[in-house]
Tab-separated table of C-alpha atoms in Angstrom:
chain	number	residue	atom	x	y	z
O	308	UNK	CA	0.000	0.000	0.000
O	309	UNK	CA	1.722	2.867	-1.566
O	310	UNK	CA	-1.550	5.639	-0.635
O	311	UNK	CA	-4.410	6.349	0.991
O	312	UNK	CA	-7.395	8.218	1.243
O	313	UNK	CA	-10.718	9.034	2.353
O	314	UNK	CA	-14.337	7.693	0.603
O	315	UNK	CA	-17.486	9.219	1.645
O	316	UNK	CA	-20.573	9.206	0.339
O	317	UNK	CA	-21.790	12.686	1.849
O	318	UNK	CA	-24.607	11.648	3.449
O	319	UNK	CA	-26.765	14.370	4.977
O	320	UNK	CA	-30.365	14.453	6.538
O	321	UNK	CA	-31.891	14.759	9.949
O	322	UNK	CA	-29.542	13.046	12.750
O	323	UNK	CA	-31.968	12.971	15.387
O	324	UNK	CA	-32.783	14.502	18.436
O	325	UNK	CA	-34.081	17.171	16.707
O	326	UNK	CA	-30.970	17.576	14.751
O	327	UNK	CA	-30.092	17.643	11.075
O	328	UNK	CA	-27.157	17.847	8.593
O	329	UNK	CA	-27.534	19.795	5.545
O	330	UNK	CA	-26.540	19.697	2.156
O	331	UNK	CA	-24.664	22.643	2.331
O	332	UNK	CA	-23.516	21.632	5.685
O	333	UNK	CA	-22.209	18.399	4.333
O	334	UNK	CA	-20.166	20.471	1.060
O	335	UNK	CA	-18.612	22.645	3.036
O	336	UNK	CA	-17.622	19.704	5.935
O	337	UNK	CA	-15.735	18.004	2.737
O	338	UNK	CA	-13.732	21.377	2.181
O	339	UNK	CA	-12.650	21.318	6.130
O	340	UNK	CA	-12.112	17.904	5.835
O	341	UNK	CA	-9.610	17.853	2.814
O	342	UNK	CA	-7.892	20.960	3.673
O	343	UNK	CA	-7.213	19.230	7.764
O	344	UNK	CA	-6.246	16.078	5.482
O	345	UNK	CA	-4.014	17.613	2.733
O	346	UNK	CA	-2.024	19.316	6.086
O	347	UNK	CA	-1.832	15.481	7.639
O	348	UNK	CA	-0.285	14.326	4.314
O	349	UNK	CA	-3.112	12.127	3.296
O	350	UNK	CA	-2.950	11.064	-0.171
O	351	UNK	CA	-6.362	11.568	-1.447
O	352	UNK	CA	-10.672	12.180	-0.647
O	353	UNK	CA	-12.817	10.808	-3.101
O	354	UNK	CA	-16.797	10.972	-3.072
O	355	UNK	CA	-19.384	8.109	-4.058
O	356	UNK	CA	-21.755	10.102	-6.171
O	357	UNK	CA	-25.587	8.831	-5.650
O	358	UNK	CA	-28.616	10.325	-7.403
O	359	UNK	CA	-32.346	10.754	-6.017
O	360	UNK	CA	-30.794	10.269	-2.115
O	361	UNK	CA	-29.828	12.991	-0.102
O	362	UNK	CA	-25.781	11.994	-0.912
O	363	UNK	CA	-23.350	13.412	-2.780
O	364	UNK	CA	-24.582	13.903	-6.567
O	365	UNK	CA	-23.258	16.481	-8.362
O	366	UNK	CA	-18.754	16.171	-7.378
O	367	UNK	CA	-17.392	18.643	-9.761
O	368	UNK	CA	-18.324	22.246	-8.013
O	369	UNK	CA	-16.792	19.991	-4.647
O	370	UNK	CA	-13.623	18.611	-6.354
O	371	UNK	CA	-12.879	23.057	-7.656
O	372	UNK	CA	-13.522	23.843	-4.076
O	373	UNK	CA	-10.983	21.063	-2.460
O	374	UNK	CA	-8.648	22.067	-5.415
O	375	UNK	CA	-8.218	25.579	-4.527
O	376	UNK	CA	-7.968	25.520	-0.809
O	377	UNK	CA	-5.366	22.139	-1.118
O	378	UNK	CA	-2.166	21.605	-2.430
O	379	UNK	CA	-1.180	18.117	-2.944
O	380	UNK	CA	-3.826	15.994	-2.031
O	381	UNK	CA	-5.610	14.148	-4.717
O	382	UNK	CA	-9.326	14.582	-5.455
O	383	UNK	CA	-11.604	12.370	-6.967
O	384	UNK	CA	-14.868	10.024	-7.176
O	385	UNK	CA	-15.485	6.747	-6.574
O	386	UNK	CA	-17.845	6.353	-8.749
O	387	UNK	CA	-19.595	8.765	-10.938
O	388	UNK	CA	-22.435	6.811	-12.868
O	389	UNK	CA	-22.047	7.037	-16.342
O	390	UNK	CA	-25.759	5.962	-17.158
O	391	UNK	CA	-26.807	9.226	-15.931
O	392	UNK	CA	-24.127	11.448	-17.608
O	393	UNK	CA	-23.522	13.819	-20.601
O	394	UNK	CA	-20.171	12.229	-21.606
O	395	UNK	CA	-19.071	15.735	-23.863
O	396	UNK	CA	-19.616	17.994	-20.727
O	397	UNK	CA	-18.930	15.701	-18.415
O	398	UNK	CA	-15.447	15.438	-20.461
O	399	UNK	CA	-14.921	19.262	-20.077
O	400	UNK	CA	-16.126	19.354	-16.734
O	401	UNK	CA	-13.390	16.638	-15.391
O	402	UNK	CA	-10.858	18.435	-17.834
O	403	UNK	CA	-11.433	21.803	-15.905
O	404	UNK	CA	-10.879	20.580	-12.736
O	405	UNK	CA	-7.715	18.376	-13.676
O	406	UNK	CA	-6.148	21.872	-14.800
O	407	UNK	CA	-7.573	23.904	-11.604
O	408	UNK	CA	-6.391	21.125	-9.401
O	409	UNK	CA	-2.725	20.927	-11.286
O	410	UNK	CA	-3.519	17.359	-12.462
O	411	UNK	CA	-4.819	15.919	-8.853
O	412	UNK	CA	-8.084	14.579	-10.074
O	413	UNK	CA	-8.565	10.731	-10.073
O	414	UNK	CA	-12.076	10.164	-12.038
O	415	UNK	CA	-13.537	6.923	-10.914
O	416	UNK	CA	-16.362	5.858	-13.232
O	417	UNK	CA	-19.036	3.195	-14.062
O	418	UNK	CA	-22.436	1.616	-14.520
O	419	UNK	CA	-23.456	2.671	-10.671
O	420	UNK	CA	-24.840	1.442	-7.645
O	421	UNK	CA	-28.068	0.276	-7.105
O	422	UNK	CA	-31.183	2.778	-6.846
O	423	UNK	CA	-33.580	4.541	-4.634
O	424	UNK	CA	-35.751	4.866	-7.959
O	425	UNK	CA	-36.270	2.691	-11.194
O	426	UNK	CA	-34.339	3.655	-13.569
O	427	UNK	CA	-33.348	7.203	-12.527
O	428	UNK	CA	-31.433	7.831	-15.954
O	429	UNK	CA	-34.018	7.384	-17.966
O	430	UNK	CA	-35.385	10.711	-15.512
O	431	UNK	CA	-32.083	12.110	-16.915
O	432	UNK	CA	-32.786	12.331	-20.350
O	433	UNK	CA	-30.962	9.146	-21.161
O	434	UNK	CA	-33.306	6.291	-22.396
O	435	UNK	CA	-32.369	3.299	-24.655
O	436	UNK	CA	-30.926	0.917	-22.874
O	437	UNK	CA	-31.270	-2.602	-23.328
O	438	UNK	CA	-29.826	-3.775	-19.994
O	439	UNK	CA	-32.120	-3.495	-17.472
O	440	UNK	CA	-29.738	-2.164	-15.034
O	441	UNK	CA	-28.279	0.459	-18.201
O	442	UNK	CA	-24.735	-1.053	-18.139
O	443	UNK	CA	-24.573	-1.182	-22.097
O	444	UNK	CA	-26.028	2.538	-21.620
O	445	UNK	CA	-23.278	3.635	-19.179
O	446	UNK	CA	-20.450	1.619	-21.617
O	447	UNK	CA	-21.685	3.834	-24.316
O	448	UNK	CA	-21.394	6.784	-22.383
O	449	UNK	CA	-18.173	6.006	-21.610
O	450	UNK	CA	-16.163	5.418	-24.892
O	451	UNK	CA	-17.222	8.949	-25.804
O	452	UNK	CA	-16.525	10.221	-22.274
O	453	UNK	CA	-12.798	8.671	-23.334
O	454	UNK	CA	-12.491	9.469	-26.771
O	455	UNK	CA	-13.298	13.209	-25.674
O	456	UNK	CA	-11.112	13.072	-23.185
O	457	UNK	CA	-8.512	11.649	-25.657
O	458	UNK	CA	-8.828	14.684	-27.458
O	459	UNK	CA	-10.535	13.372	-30.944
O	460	UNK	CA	-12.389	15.334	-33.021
O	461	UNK	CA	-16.034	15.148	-32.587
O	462	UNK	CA	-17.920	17.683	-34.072
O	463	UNK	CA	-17.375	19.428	-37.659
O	464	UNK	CA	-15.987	22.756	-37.833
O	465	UNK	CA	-18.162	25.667	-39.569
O	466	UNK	CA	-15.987	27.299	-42.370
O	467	UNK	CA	-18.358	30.403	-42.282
O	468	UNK	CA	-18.128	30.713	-38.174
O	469	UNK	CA	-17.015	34.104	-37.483
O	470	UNK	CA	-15.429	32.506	-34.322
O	471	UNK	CA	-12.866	31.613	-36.218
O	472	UNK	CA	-14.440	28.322	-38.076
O	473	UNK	CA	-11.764	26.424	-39.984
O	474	UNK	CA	-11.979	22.808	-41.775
O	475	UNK	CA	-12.040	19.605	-39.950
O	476	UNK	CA	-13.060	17.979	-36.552
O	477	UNK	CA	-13.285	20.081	-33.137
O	478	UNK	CA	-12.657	18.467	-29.673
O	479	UNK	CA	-14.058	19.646	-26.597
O	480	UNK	CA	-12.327	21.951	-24.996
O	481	UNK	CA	-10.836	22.679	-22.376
O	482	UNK	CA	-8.258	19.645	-22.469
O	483	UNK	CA	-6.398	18.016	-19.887
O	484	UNK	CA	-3.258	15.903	-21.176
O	485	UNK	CA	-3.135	14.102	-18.379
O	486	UNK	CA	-6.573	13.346	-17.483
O	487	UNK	CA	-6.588	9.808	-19.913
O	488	UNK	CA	-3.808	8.341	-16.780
O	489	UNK	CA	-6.057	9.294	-14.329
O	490	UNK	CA	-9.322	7.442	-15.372
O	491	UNK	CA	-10.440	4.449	-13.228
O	492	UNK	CA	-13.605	2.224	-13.534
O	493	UNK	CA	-15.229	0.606	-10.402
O	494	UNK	CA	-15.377	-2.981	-11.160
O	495	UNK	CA	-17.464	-5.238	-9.580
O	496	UNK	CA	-16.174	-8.764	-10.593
O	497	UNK	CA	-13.092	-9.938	-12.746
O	498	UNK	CA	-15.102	-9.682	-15.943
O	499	UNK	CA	-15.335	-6.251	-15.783
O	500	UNK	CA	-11.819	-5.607	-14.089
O	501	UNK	CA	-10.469	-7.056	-17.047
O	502	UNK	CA	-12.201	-5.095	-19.237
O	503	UNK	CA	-11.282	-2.346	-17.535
O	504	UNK	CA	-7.298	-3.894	-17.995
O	505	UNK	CA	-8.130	-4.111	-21.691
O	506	UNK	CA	-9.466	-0.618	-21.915
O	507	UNK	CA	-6.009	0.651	-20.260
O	508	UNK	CA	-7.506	2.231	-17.154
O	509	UNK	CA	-7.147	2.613	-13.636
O	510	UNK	CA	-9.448	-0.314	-11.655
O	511	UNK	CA	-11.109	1.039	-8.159
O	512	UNK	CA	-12.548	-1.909	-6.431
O	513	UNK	CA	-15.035	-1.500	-3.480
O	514	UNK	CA	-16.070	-3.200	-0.487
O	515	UNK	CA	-18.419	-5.960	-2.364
O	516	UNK	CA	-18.400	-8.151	-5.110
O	517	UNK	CA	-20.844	-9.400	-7.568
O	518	UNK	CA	-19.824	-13.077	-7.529
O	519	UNK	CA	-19.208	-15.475	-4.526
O	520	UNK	CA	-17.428	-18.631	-4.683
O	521	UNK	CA	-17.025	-19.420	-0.704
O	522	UNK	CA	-13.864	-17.876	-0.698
O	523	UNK	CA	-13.070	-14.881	1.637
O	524	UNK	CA	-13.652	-11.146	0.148
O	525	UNK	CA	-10.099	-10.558	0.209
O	526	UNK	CA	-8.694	-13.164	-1.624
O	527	UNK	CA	-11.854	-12.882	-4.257
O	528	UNK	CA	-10.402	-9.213	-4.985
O	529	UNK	CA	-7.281	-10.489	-5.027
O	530	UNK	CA	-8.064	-12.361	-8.326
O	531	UNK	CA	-10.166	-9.455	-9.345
O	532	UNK	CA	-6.880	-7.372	-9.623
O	533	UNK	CA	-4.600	-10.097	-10.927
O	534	UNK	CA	-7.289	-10.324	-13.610
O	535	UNK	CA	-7.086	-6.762	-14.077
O	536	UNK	CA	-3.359	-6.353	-14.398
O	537	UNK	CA	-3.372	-9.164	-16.772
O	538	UNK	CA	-5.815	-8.125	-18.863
O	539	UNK	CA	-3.876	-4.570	-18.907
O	540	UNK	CA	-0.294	-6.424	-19.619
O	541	UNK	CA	-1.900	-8.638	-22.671
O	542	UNK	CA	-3.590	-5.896	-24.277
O	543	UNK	CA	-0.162	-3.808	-24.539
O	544	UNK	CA	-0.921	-0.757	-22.101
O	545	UNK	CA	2.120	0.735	-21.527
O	546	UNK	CA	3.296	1.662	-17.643
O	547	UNK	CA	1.713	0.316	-14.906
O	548	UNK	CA	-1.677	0.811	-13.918
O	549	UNK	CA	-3.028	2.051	-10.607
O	550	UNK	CA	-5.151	-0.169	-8.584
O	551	UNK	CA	-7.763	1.352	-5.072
O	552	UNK	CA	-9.575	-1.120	-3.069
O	553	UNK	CA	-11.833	0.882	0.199
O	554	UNK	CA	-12.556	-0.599	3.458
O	555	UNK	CA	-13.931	-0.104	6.807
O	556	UNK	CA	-11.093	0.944	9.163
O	557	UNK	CA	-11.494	1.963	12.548
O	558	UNK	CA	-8.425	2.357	14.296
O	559	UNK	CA	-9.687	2.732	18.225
O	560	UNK	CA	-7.146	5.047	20.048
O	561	UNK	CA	-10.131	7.062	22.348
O	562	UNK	CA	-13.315	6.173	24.461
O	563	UNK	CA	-15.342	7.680	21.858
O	564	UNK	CA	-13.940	5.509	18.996
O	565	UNK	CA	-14.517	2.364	21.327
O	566	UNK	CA	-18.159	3.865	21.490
O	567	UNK	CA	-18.744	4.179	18.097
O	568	UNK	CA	-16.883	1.598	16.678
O	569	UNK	CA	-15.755	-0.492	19.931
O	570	UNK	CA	-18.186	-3.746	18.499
O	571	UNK	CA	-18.199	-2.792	14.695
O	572	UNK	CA	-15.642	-5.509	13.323
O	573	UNK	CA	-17.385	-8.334	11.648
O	574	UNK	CA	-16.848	-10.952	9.215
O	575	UNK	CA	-18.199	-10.322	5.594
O	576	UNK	CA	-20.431	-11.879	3.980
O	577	UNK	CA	-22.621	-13.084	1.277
O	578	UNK	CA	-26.057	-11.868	0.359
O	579	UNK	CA	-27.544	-10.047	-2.580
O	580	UNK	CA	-27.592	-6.716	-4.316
O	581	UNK	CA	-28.883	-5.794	-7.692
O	582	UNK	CA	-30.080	-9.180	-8.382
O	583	UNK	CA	-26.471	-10.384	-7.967
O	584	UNK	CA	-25.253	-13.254	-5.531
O	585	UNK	CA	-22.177	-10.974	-3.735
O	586	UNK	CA	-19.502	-10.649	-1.088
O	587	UNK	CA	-19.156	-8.271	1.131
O	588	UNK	CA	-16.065	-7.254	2.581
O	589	UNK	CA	-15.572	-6.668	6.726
O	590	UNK	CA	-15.473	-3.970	8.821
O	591	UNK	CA	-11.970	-3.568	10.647
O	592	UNK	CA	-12.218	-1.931	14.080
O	593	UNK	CA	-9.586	-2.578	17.115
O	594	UNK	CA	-6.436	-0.969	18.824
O	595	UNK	CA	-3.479	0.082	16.128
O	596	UNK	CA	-1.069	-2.696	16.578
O	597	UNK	CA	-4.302	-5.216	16.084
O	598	UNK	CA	-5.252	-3.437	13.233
O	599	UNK	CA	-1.374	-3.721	11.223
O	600	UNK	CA	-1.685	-7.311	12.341
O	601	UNK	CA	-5.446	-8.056	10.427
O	602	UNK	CA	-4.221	-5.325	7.629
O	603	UNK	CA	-1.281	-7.394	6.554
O	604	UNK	CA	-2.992	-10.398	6.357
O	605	UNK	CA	-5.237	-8.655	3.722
O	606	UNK	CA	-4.290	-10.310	0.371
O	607	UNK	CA	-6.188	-7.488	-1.751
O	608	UNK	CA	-4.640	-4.375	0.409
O	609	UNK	CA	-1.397	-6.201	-0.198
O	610	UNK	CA	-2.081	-6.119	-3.888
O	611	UNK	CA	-3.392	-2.568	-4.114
O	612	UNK	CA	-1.509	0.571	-4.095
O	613	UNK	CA	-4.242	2.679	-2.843
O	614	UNK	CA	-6.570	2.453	0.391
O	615	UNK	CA	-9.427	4.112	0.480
O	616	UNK	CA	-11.207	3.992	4.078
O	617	UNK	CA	-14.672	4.697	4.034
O	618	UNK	CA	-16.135	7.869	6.544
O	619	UNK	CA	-18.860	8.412	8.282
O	620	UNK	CA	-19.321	12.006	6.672
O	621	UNK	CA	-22.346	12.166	9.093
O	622	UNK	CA	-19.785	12.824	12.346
O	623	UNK	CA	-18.238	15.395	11.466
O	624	UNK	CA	-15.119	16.804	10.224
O	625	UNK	CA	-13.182	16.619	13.681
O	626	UNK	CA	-14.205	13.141	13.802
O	627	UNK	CA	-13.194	11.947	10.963
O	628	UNK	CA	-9.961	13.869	11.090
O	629	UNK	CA	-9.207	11.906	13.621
O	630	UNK	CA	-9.911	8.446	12.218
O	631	UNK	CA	-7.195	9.726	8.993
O	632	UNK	CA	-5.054	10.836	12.079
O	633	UNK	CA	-4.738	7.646	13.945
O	634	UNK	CA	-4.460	5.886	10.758
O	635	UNK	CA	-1.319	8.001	8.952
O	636	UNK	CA	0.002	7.917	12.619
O	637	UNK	CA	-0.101	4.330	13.948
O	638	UNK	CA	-0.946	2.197	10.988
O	639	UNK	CA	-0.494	2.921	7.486
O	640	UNK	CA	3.562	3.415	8.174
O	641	UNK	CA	3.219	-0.333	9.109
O	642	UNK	CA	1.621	-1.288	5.594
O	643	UNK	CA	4.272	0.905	3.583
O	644	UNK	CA	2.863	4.279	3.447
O	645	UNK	CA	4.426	7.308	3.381
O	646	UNK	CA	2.991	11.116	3.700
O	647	UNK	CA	2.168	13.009	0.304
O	648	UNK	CA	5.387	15.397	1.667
O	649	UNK	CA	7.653	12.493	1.615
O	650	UNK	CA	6.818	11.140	-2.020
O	651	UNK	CA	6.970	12.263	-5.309
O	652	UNK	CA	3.866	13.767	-7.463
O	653	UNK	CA	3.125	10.361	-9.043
O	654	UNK	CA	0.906	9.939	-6.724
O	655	UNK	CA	-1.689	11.412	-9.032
O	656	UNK	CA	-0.166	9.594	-11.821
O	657	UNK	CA	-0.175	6.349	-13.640
């Protein structure tokens, strides 16, 4: 493990007792949040992005905000869902904020989660699909996303334009160089990581999977990955691709950790989501030098070079400053991490 990060889902809504977190509340708790984190040496925060819930939805305007009040950490999503996406100004949109941020954004994309609504795209504007969970839709979306991103041409240039016109094809513009390295998609099973390996991008893998064979979560996104970086190695990619897994991670240092989180680690499991048979990963929650011991015995944090440790957005900022805290402090250094100060700036690189 080479990095790590924060993954929330900005969650916001009533928290009882007559209390509530609002949306604006929960934007401007990300800023905090980053800037305490960027300061800590943290290597990235990255937002789940979640439509018709009262979650983050809409990451851009957040990602410009982190990016101007941080200077190294590296900002991102994890995952935006392409069924519900423009992929031309979504393209121009990521490009902007890979220039404001001085190439710092890691784009996580792909089909999506499951819904609080049937078929929320088709709300969108985008209908068509023959999937009935819109993954051909959201694969569509996406080779334009990347061709646009790549810079081709896509629209014919007007001669007569008093803009300045010309001959030929147009990208979008603005354009990022850089941005094409930077692309990951959120695979759910080997098939898709290794068509994300064949597409020559990034792989983020979460805290389930869509397939369950008896074996433990770990070791199933173990072979997810070494699916994924052969897939990448056959097809020709050059360099080596980056690889995020997220967990659960609770180090307990304080009585309020041990009352939050004191009975929170748990085996995984299997159930299902989305119609799919899956595994679900475990939550890790104990005392620093238990946590290095269960951490190393991960096979798929082993195998990753980024950790992304999911927040509960809904505590706050000092909270959850503390949980990155007590993990830079007492356990990452045990799995191989170092602070953003201490490395080079390919840590928003491929």
């Amino acid at each position: 493990m080479q990095r790590f990060g924060t993954l929330s889902f900005g969650r916001y809504g009533p928290l009882g007792r007559g209390r509530e977190l609002t949306a604006a509340d929960m934007l401007h708790q990300a800023v905090d949040l980053a800037q305490g984190m960027d300061e800590l040496g943290v290597n990235g925060t990255y937002f789940r992005v979640h439509h018709f819930a009262r979650q983050q939805a809409s990451p851009m305007p957040l990602l410009a905000a982190i990016a101007a009040r941080t200077r190294r950490i590296e900002v991102g999503t994890g995952v935006i869902d392409m069924r519900y996406e423009n992929p031309l100004y979504l393209a121009e949109e990521a490009a902007a904020v890979d220039l404001l941020s001085d190439g710092r954004l890691a784009l996580g994309v792909s089909r999506g989660s499951p819904e609080t609504v049937v078929r929320g795209y088709e709300a969108f504007g985008y209908t068509g699909a023959q999937d009935p969970r819109g993954a051909d839709l959201a694969r569509e979306h996406f080779d334009l996303f990347l061709r646009a991103i790549e810079g081709e041409g896509l629209a014919d240039r007007d001669p007569s334009s008093p803009f300045g016109g010309g001959v030929g094809r147009q990208r979008v513009e603005p354009h990022s160089p850089g941005l094409r390295s930077r692309v990951w998609w959120g695979a759910g099973n080997r098939d898709t990581a290794a068509w994300a390996g064949r597409r020559g991008v990034n792989l983020m893998s979460s805290t389930l999977l869509t397939e369950a064979d008896g074996r433990e979560f770990d070791l199933l996104q173990a072979d997810q990955i070494d699916a994924f970086r052969s897939a990448w190695r056959e097809a020709g990619h050059p360099g080596t691709p980056r690889v995020s897994v997220s967990r659960s991670i609770f180090p307990i240092t304080t009585a309020e950790d041990a009352l939050y989180f004191g009975r929170a680690g748990e085996e995984g499991g299997i159930g299902m989501i989305d119609g799919f048979q899956a595994t679900f990963g475990k939550t890790y929650a104990a005392a620093p030098d238990v946590l290095i011991e269960q951490l190393q015995q991960d096979a798929a944090i082993a195998a990753a070079d980024t950790l992304m440790l999911t927040i509960p957005s809904q505590l706050g900022v000092e909270f959850n400053l503390r949980v990155a805290e007590s993990f830079a402090k007492y356990v990452a250094p045990s799995l191989g991490w170092k602070p953003t100060g201490e490395s080079t700036r390919e840590t928003s690189r491929v």
